[in-house]
XYZ file of C-alpha atoms in Angstrom:
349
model
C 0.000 0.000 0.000
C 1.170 3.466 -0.509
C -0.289 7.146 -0.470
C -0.783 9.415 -3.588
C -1.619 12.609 -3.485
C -4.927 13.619 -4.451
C -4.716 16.641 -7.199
C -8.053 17.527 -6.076
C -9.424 17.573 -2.396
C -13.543 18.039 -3.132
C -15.174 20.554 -0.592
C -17.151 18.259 0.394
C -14.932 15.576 2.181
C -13.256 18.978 3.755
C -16.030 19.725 5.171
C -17.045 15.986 6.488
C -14.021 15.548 7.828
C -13.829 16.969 11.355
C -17.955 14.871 11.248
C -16.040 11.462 10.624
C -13.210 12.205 12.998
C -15.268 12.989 15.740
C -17.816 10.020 15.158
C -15.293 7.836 15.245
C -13.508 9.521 18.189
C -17.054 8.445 19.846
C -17.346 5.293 19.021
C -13.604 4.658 19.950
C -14.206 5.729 23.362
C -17.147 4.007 23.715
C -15.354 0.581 24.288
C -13.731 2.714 27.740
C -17.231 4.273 28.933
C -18.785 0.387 28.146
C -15.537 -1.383 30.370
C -16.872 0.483 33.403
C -20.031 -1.261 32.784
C -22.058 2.305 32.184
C -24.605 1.885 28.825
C -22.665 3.717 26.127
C -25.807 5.882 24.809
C -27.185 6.720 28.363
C -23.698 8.105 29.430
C -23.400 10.137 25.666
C -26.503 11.511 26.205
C -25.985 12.316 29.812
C -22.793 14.301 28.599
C -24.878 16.081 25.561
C -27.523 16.944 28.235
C -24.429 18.027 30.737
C -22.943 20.293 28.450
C -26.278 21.752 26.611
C -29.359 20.060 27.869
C -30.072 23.571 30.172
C -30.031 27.296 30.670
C -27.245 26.505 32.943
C -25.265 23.772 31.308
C -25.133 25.528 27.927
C -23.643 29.105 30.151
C -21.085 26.746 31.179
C -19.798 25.658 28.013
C -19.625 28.735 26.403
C -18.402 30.206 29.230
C -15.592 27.483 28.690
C -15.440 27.818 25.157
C -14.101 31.402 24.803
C -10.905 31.395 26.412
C -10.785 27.837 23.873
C -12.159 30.195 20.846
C -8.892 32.395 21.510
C -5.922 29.968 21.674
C -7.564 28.232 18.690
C -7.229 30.702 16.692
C -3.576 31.668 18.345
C -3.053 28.368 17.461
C -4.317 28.545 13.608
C -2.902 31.611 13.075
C 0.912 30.373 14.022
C 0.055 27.031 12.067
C -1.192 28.440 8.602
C 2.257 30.120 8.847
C 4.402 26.862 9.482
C 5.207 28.804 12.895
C 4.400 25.742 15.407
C 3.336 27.542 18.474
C 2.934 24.980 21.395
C 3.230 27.394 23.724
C -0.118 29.448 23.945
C -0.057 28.190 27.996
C 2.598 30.003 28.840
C 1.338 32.986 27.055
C -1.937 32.563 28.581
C -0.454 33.107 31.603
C 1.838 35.979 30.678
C -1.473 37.812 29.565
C -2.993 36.567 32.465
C -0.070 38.222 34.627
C 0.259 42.062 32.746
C -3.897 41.984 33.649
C -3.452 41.695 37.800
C -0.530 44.107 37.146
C -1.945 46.564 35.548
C -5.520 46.269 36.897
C -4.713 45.639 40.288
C -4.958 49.330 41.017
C -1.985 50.054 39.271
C -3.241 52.738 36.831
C -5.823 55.198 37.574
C -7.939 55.709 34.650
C -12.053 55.609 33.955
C -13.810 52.091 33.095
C -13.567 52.679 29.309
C -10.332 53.005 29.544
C -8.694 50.667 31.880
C -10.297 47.775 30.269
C -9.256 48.269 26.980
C -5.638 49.050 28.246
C -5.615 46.220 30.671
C -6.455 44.147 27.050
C -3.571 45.366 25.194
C -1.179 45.566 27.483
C -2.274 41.319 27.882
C -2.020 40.677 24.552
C 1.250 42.910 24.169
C 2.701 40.438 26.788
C 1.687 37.454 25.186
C 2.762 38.463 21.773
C 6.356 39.693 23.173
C 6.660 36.081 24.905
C 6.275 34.203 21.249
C 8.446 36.500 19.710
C 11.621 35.764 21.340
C 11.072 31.914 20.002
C 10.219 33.226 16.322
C 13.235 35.746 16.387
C 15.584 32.407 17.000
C 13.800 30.624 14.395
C 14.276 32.927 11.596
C 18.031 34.024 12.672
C 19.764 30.779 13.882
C 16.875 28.314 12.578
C 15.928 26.709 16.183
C 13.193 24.641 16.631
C 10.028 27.021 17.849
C 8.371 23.532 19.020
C 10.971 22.996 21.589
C 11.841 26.585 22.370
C 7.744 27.024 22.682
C 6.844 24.241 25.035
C 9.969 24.868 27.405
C 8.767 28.390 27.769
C 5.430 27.230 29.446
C 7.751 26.088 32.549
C 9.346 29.067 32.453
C 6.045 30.995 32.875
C 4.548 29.308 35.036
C 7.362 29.266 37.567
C 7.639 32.746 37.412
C 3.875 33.227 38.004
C 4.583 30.636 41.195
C 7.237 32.614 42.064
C 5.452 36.055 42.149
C 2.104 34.304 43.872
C 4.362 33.520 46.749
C 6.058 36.843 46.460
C 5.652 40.249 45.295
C 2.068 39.873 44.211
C 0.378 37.539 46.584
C -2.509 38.727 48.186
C -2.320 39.841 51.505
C -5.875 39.062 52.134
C -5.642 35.914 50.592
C -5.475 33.876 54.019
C -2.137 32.323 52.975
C -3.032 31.252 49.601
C -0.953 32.050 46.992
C -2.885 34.168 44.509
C -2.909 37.831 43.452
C -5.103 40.888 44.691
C -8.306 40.665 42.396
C -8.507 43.282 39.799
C -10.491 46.468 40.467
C -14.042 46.504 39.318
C -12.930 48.788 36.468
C -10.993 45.910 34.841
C -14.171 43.340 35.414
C -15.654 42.586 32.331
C -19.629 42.929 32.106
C -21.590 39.698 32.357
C -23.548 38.770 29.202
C -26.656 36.699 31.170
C -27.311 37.633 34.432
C -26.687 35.303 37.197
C -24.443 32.752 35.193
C -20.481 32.640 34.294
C -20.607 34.112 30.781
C -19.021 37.211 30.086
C -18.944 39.541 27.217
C -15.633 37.867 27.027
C -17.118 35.261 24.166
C -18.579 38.583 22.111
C -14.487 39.757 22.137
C -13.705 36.462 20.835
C -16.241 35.915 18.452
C -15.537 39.589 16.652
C -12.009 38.170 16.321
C -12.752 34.898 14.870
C -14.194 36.804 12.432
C -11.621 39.558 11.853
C -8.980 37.095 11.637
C -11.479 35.502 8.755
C -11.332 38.975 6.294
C -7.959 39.250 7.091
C -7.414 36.028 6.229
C -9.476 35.874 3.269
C -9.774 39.429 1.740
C -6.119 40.822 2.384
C -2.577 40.842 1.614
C -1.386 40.065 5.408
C -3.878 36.814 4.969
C -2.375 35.842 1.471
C 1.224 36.683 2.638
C 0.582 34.466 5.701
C -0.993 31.442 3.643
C 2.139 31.602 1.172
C 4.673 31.642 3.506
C 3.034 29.193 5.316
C 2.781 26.720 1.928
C 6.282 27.444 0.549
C 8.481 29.926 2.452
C 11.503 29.501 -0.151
C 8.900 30.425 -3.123
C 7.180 33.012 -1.398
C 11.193 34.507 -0.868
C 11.408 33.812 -4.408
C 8.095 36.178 -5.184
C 9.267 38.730 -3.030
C 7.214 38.208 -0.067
C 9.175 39.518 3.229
C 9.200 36.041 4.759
C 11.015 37.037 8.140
C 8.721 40.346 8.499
C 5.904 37.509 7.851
C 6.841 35.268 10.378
C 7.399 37.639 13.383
C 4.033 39.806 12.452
C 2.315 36.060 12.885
C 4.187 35.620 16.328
C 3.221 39.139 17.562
C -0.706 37.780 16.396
C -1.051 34.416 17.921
C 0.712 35.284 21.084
C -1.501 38.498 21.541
C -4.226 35.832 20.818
C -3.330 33.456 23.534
C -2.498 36.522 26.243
C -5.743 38.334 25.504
C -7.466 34.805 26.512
C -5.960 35.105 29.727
C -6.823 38.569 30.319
C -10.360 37.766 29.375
C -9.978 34.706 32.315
C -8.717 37.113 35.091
C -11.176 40.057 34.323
C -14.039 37.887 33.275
C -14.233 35.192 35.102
C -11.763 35.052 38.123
C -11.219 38.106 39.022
C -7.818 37.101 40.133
C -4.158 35.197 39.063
C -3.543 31.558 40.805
C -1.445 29.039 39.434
C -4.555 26.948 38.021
C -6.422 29.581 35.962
C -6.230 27.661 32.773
C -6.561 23.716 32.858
C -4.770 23.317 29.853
C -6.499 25.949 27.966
C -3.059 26.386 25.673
C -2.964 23.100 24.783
C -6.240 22.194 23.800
C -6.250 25.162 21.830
C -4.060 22.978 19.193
C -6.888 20.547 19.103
C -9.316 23.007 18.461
C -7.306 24.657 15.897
C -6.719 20.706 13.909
C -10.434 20.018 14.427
C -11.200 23.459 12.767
C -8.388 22.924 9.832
C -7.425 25.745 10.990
C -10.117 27.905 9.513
C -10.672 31.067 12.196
C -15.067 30.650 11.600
C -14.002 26.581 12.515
C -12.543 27.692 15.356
C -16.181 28.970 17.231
C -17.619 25.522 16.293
C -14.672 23.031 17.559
C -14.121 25.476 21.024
C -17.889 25.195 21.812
C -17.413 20.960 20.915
C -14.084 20.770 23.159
C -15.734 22.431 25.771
C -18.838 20.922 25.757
C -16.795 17.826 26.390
C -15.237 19.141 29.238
C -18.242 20.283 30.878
C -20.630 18.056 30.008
C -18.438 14.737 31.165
C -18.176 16.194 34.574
C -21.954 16.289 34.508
C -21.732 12.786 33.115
C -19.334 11.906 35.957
C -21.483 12.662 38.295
C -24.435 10.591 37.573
C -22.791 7.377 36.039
C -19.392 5.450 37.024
C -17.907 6.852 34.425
C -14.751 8.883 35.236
C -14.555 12.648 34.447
C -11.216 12.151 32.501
C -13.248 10.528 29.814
C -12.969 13.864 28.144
C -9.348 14.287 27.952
C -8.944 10.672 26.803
C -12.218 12.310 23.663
C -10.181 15.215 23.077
C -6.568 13.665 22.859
C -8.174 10.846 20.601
C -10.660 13.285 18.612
C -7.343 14.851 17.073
C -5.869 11.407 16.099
C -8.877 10.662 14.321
C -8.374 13.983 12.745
C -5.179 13.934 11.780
C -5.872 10.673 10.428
C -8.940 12.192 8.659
C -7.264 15.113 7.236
C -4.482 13.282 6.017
C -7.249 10.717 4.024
C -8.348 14.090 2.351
C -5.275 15.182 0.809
C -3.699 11.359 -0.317
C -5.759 8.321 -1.715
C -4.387 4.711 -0.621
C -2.902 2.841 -3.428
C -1.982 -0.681 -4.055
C 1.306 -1.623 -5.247
């Protein structure tokens, strides 16, 4: 058996194949949720009704879903590029970090100001941390998957470091988080008396932003070609380093604007477990998507209905909560697998 490439992918499998993927991510991990002697559909169905069968449950997952919706697209950004960015946790954090700083009390200045600056200066963080990574791939050629990932250590043990030091909360009874963020910084809530924040409107006005600028301008066609052949899009002219650290500055801003949008939206503070992995599952999203920014909204709100609604799950059946990582980790298998089905045909001989 070997692989030939297809000279024509229709739209159509394209389109089906996050559906397959999925389906068979489902039916793959039905043969764990059936060992623990749970009935398959009664536990799927408690998870669908978990994650969107109420008022409540469906608050929750989008409430989940938009810091998801953000390091997606940080993540399909970076990726349409060739720029393999595995480290939107750290930046998370980093973004997470500049937002108790600077709207801790920090800066004086009216509600419709603070916020916005309290964004930028997040996403200004989180950009500068990715850029450092792209800078050595571009000059000296290292590997930005290595360089990436080791920076989420680095992060995070300088967030531990500054919880237990210069920015722990006094009032915190010992526990090592910061001073919550004035009421200034807070963002608005979106439904009264749940989670959800006006958060998910910021990231849904980017999903689509990134989608003209991907589609309908020369920073989106200059980031597609360099991304496809960097050498010919030299060749054409195309400023392939200028390129590259433009789409650092972009996806890292993505993935520290998430955890702005975490501290001033939901938490109201920094502690070392704001995001469960937020950064990471962001790649998933971004592969389930094919890295499409619209995809993005669709796979964030499927990722984190799987998150919430298996906890719901969890609690009603014997099925373990970490069903859902064990979904997630093998929904982007049967991706990858998927995807790569769309672009080669198997061939005998």
């Amino acid at each position: 058996m070997r692989l030939e490439p297809r000279e024509h992918t229709p739209l159509a499998a394209r389109l089906l194949a996050p559906v397959v993927a999925v389906v068979a991510a489902l039916a793959l991990c039905a043969l764990l949720v059936a060992w623990t002697g749970a009935p398959v559909l009664r536990a799927y169905g408690l998870l669908l009704e978990g994650a969107a069968g109420s008022r409540f449950a469906l608050t929750e997952t989008l409430t989940r879903a938009t810091p998801l919706i953000l390091t997606g697209l940080a993540a399909a950004v970076a990726f349409r590029a060739k720029l393999w960015n595995i480290g939107a946790e750290g930046q998370l954090y980093m973004g997470a970090l500049a937002a108790v700083v600077l709207g801790g009390g920090m800066l004086d200045l009216p509600a419709w100001l603070l916020l916005p600056t309290v964004m930028i200066a997040g996403a200004a963080a989180g950009g500068a941390t990715l850029l450092g990574p792209a800078v050595l791939k571009v000059r000296f050629g290292v590997d930005e998957v290595v360089t990436t990932l080791l920076l989420n250590f680095i992060v995070l043990l300088l967030v531990s470091m500054l919880l237990e030091g210069a920015l722990k909360d006094p009032m915190g009874m010992g526990w090592p988080q910061s001073a919550p963020v004035v009421e200034a910084a807070e963002l608005p809530k979106l439904v009264e008396r749940t989670r959800l924040h006006t958060g998910l409107l910021v990231a849904l006005g980017l999903s689509a932003l990134l989608w003209l600028i991907d589609t309908r301008t020369i920073w989106g066609y200059e980031n597609r070609a360099v991304g496809a052949n960097p050498r010919a899009a030299a060749f054409a002219g195309m400023p392939v380093t200028r390129v590259m650290l433009r789409t650092a500055l972009l996806s890292g801003g993505l993935a520290g604007l998430a955890g702005v949008i975490e501290v001033c939206g939901l938490k109201g503070y920094l502690t070392l477990d704001l995001s469960p992995g937020f950064g990471y599952s962001g790649i998933v999203v971004a592969m389930l998507a094919q890295l499409h920014p619209v995809g993005v909204v669709g796979a964030a709100a499927f990722i984190a209905g799987i998150f919430v609604g298996a906890d719901a799950m969890s609690r009603a059946m014997p099925v373990p909560n970490y069903i859902a990582d064990v979904l997630v980790a093998t929904s982007l298998l049967c991706m990858l697998v998927a995807g790569l089905l769309t672009r080669y045909r198997l061939r005998r001989g």
